Short mmCIF file of C-alpha atoms in Angstrom, two decimals:
data_model
loop_
_atom_site.label_atom_id
_atom_site.label_comp_id
_atom_site.label_asym_id
_atom_site.label_seq_id
_atom_site.Cartn_x
_atom_site.Cartn_y
_atom_site.Cartn_z
CA MET A 1 72.32 90.31 117.09
CA ARG A 2 71.03 93.15 115.49
CA LEU A 3 72.22 96.88 115.11
CA HIS A 4 69.91 98.83 116.92
CA ASN A 5 70.26 96.05 120.22
CA LEU A 6 73.26 97.01 120.11
CA HIS A 7 75.12 98.76 123.87
CA PHE A 8 75.14 102.33 123.22
CA SER A 9 79.52 102.64 123.55
CA SER A 10 79.16 100.15 120.64
CA LYS A 11 76.79 101.85 118.65
CA LEU A 12 78.51 104.58 119.40
CA ALA A 13 82.31 103.00 117.87
CA LEU A 14 80.33 101.00 115.21
CA SER A 15 78.98 105.06 114.08
CA GLY A 16 82.10 106.61 113.88
CA PHE A 17 83.40 103.92 111.72
CA LEU A 18 80.19 104.21 108.96
CA ILE A 19 80.82 107.93 109.26
CA THR A 20 84.03 107.49 108.57
CA MET A 21 83.54 105.05 105.42
CA LEU A 22 81.01 107.31 104.52
CA PHE A 23 83.80 110.90 104.17
CA GLY A 24 86.48 108.28 102.86
CA CYS A 25 84.48 107.87 100.06
CA LEU A 26 83.58 111.91 99.14
CA SER A 27 86.94 112.31 99.45
CA ALA A 28 88.61 109.15 97.02
CA ALA A 29 85.23 110.42 94.69
CA THR A 30 86.22 113.80 95.20
CA LEU A 31 90.33 113.16 94.31
CA ILE A 32 89.78 110.63 91.06
CA GLY A 33 87.31 113.60 90.02
CA LEU A 34 90.65 116.46 90.60
CA VAL A 35 93.72 113.51 88.86
CA TYR A 36 91.07 112.89 85.96
CA SER A 37 89.83 116.14 84.89
CA SER A 38 92.81 118.18 84.68
CA ASN A 39 90.69 120.85 87.48
CA GLU A 40 91.75 121.92 90.87
CA THR A 41 89.53 122.53 92.79
CA GLY A 42 85.42 120.71 93.84
CA PHE A 43 83.92 117.73 92.85
CA ASN A 44 84.20 116.70 89.03
CA LEU A 45 83.42 113.03 87.01
CA PRO A 46 86.31 112.53 86.09
CA SER A 47 87.13 112.39 82.04
CA ILE A 48 87.39 109.04 79.49
CA GLU A 49 89.91 110.53 77.78
CA LYS A 50 92.06 111.22 80.77
CA MET A 51 91.08 107.59 82.34
CA SER A 52 91.81 106.26 78.59
CA ALA A 53 95.46 107.86 78.52
CA LYS A 54 96.10 106.33 82.07
CA TYR A 55 95.28 102.81 81.36
CA SER A 56 95.66 102.29 77.95
CA GLU A 57 97.97 105.04 76.11
CA ALA A 58 101.99 104.63 76.59
CA GLN A 59 102.75 105.10 79.93
CA LEU A 60 104.81 108.81 79.98
CA VAL A 61 101.90 109.72 77.44
CA GLY A 62 99.20 108.93 79.61
CA SER A 63 101.22 111.04 82.91
CA MET A 64 101.32 114.09 80.16
CA LYS A 65 97.34 113.82 79.96
CA THR A 66 96.58 113.52 83.01
CA SER A 67 98.91 114.01 86.46
CA MET A 68 101.64 115.46 85.13
CA TYR A 69 99.55 118.02 82.67
CA GLU A 70 99.95 120.67 85.33
CA TYR A 71 104.59 120.54 84.04
CA VAL A 72 103.12 120.49 80.16
CA ALA A 73 104.56 123.13 78.37
CA ASP A 74 101.97 123.06 75.54
CA ASP A 75 100.01 120.72 74.56
CA ASP A 76 101.41 119.71 71.38
CA ASP A 77 104.09 118.66 73.26
CA ILE A 78 102.33 115.79 74.09
CA LEU A 79 101.53 115.03 70.49
CA ILE A 80 105.06 114.95 69.50
CA VAL A 81 105.99 111.93 72.39
CA GLU A 82 102.54 110.87 71.36
CA ASP A 83 103.83 110.41 67.81
CA TRP A 84 107.49 109.08 68.17
CA ILE A 85 106.08 106.90 70.56
CA LYS A 86 103.23 105.30 68.10
CA LYS A 87 106.66 105.00 65.45
CA GLY A 88 108.16 102.50 67.31
CA ALA A 89 110.04 104.59 70.20
CA MET A 90 113.38 104.29 68.76
CA ASP A 91 116.67 106.08 69.61
CA ASP A 92 116.70 108.33 66.40
CA GLU A 93 116.76 111.66 64.76
CA GLN A 94 113.51 112.88 65.85
CA PHE A 95 113.65 111.49 70.03
CA GLN A 96 117.08 113.31 69.99
CA GLN A 97 116.49 116.69 68.93
CA GLU A 98 112.22 116.68 69.08
CA VAL A 99 111.37 114.56 72.41
CA MET A 100 114.85 114.55 74.42
CA THR A 101 114.33 118.68 73.88
CA ILE A 102 110.16 118.18 75.72
CA ILE A 103 111.46 115.57 78.46
CA LYS A 104 114.25 118.01 79.41
CA GLN A 105 112.03 120.81 79.28
CA ASP A 106 109.05 119.96 81.27
CA CYS A 107 110.26 116.69 82.68
CA GLN A 108 113.90 117.04 83.68
CA SER A 109 113.78 119.04 86.66
CA CYS A 110 112.17 116.66 88.39
CA HIS A 111 112.63 113.82 87.46
CA SER A 112 116.12 113.81 87.64
CA ARG A 113 118.88 111.97 89.74
CA THR A 114 119.82 114.94 90.97
CA SER A 115 116.94 117.23 90.53
CA THR A 116 117.11 119.08 94.12
CA LYS A 117 113.73 119.99 94.15
CA SER A 118 110.99 119.01 97.16
CA LYS A 119 109.17 117.28 94.46
CA ALA A 120 112.50 115.80 92.82
CA ILE A 121 111.71 111.59 91.59
CA ASN A 122 115.45 110.87 91.53
CA SER A 123 113.61 107.19 91.63
CA ILE A 124 112.33 107.55 88.42
CA PRO A 125 115.25 109.77 85.83
CA PHE A 126 115.05 110.60 82.99
CA SER A 127 118.39 111.53 82.03
CA ASN A 128 118.52 109.48 78.28
CA TYR A 129 116.73 107.11 76.12
CA ASP A 130 116.75 103.64 78.19
CA ASP A 131 115.87 106.22 81.17
CA VAL A 132 112.77 106.84 78.66
CA SER A 133 111.91 104.29 77.58
CA ARG A 134 110.81 102.58 80.11
CA PHE A 135 107.80 103.88 80.00
CA THR A 136 106.75 103.27 76.38
CA GLN A 137 104.60 100.31 77.03
CA ALA A 138 100.79 100.32 76.73
CA GLY A 139 99.16 101.07 80.19
CA TYR A 140 101.01 100.08 82.90
CA SER A 141 103.83 96.96 83.31
CA TRP A 142 102.71 94.01 84.39
CA GLN A 143 105.01 94.47 87.75
CA SER A 144 103.26 97.82 88.22
CA MET A 145 99.68 96.45 87.99
CA ALA A 146 100.33 92.74 89.68
CA LYS A 147 102.02 96.25 92.79
CA THR A 148 98.88 98.38 92.99
CA ALA A 149 96.22 95.47 92.02
CA HIS A 150 97.27 93.76 95.39
CA ILE A 151 97.28 96.30 97.22
CA HIS A 152 94.33 98.11 96.28
CA LEU A 153 92.09 94.27 96.43
CA PHE A 154 93.42 94.16 100.49
CA GLY A 155 93.29 96.59 101.36
CA ILE A 156 89.40 97.75 100.16
CA ALA A 157 88.17 94.70 100.90
CA LEU A 158 89.46 95.28 105.08
CA LEU A 159 86.18 97.94 104.54
CA LEU A 160 83.86 96.18 102.45
CA ILE A 161 84.10 93.04 103.89
CA ALA A 162 83.76 95.42 107.94
CA THR A 163 81.12 96.92 106.11
CA SER A 164 79.38 95.08 104.60
CA LEU A 165 79.42 92.26 107.63
CA THR A 166 78.51 95.52 109.84
CA PHE A 167 75.07 95.97 107.74
CA SER A 168 74.72 92.05 107.20
CA CYS A 169 72.82 92.57 111.21
CA SER A 170 70.79 95.32 109.54
CA THR A 171 67.07 94.47 109.96
CA TYR A 172 66.67 95.44 106.24
CA ASN A 173 64.86 92.57 104.35
CA PRO A 174 67.22 90.08 103.01
CA TYR A 175 66.93 90.41 99.61
CA ILE A 176 68.41 94.07 99.65
CA LYS A 177 70.96 92.96 102.46
CA VAL A 178 72.19 90.06 99.26
CA THR A 179 72.05 92.13 96.92
CA LEU A 180 73.40 95.58 98.01
CA ILE A 181 76.80 92.69 99.41
CA SER A 182 77.21 90.30 96.01
CA ILE A 183 77.28 94.04 94.24
CA SER A 184 79.67 94.88 95.88
CA TRP A 185 82.23 92.56 96.32
CA ILE A 186 81.58 92.45 91.89
CA ALA A 187 82.30 95.20 91.64
CA LEU A 188 85.40 95.52 93.22
CA TRP A 189 86.20 92.22 91.11
CA LEU A 190 84.89 94.08 87.81
CA ASP A 191 87.05 97.08 88.50
CA ILE A 192 90.48 95.80 89.17
CA ALA A 193 89.98 92.55 86.55
CA SER A 194 90.06 95.98 83.27
CA TRP A 195 92.68 97.02 85.24
CA TRP A 196 94.14 94.94 83.47
CA LEU A 197 92.59 94.41 79.57
CA ALA A 198 91.69 97.83 79.56
CA LYS A 199 95.65 98.47 77.89
CA TYR A 200 94.27 95.85 74.97
CA SER A 201 90.47 97.90 74.80
CA THR A 202 88.57 101.26 74.98
CA VAL A 203 85.41 99.37 75.82
CA PHE A 204 87.79 98.35 79.94
CA VAL A 205 87.54 102.01 80.55
CA TYR A 206 84.23 101.91 80.60
CA MET A 207 84.18 99.61 82.59
CA ILE A 208 86.62 100.41 85.38
CA VAL A 209 84.02 103.83 85.51
CA GLY A 210 81.47 102.55 85.66
CA ALA A 211 82.59 99.34 88.49
CA GLY A 212 84.66 102.24 89.94
CA THR A 213 81.23 103.87 90.50
CA ILE A 214 78.86 100.91 91.93
CA GLU A 215 81.78 99.99 94.29
CA VAL A 216 81.80 103.75 95.98
CA ALA A 217 78.64 103.47 95.53
CA SER A 218 77.11 100.31 96.99
CA LEU A 219 79.82 101.22 100.15
CA VAL A 220 78.48 104.49 100.64
CA THR A 221 74.60 102.78 101.02
CA MET A 222 75.61 99.79 103.36
CA SER A 223 77.03 102.85 106.33
CA GLY A 224 74.45 104.55 105.24
CA LEU A 225 71.13 102.33 105.82
CA ALA A 226 73.63 100.99 108.64
CA LEU A 227 73.70 103.79 110.89
CA ILE A 228 70.53 104.25 110.35
CA ASN A 229 69.84 100.88 111.84
CA ILE A 230 71.68 101.68 115.00
CA TRP A 231 70.08 104.24 115.91
CA TRP A 232 66.46 103.60 114.52
CA LYS A 233 64.14 100.92 113.81
CA VAL A 234 63.67 100.04 110.27
CA PRO A 235 60.83 100.76 108.55
CA ASP A 236 57.71 97.62 107.92
CA PHE A 237 58.31 98.41 104.20
CA CYS A 238 62.10 98.07 104.08
CA LYS A 239 61.62 94.19 106.29
#
């Protein structure tokens, strides 16, 4: 089966899927830029510092630097919490007098068992030391990582197999097809593996950015090339 030989209805169906993939990749890239640059609008490049905060620093500090940054009253609050964690995150005087004061001011309006705010996160309360200390370990917990990773792997794998199979039916040079398909799968595996390893070395934070970029770029490239080949014949120099 070749893409340009399909019936018109099949071409329409695949075109709809591929166009949606292109918009989905653009939306994903925009979201990553917004989350990891602390900007509220536009297309932005992610900050390595923000990425490192999420994947290699303590969960509490990482959240305060990224997704929860807008609720932090003062940047010094982050430094105080970070210093307390580096000292061992003990239920000591610093926690009771400084850290808990910051938690009450910056977090408890949403992170409370009794909060009634529309964005309340009652399932993750920060009411006492035991609640807070659960989020002082570096990076994702193994349980959170396993949950997030397997959902991401299954979800992206479904999109990737549909896109790569479609692209494999194009009339482009076999080397082009094999290269793009191989790169996309390898980038996915490196991306997820780096999630687990980033808590041990910042090198893997850079790998997350690199592999993620290649992953999205390869999906966009395969989708775009396949879409072109559905409606037009491939130039001779690409065969």
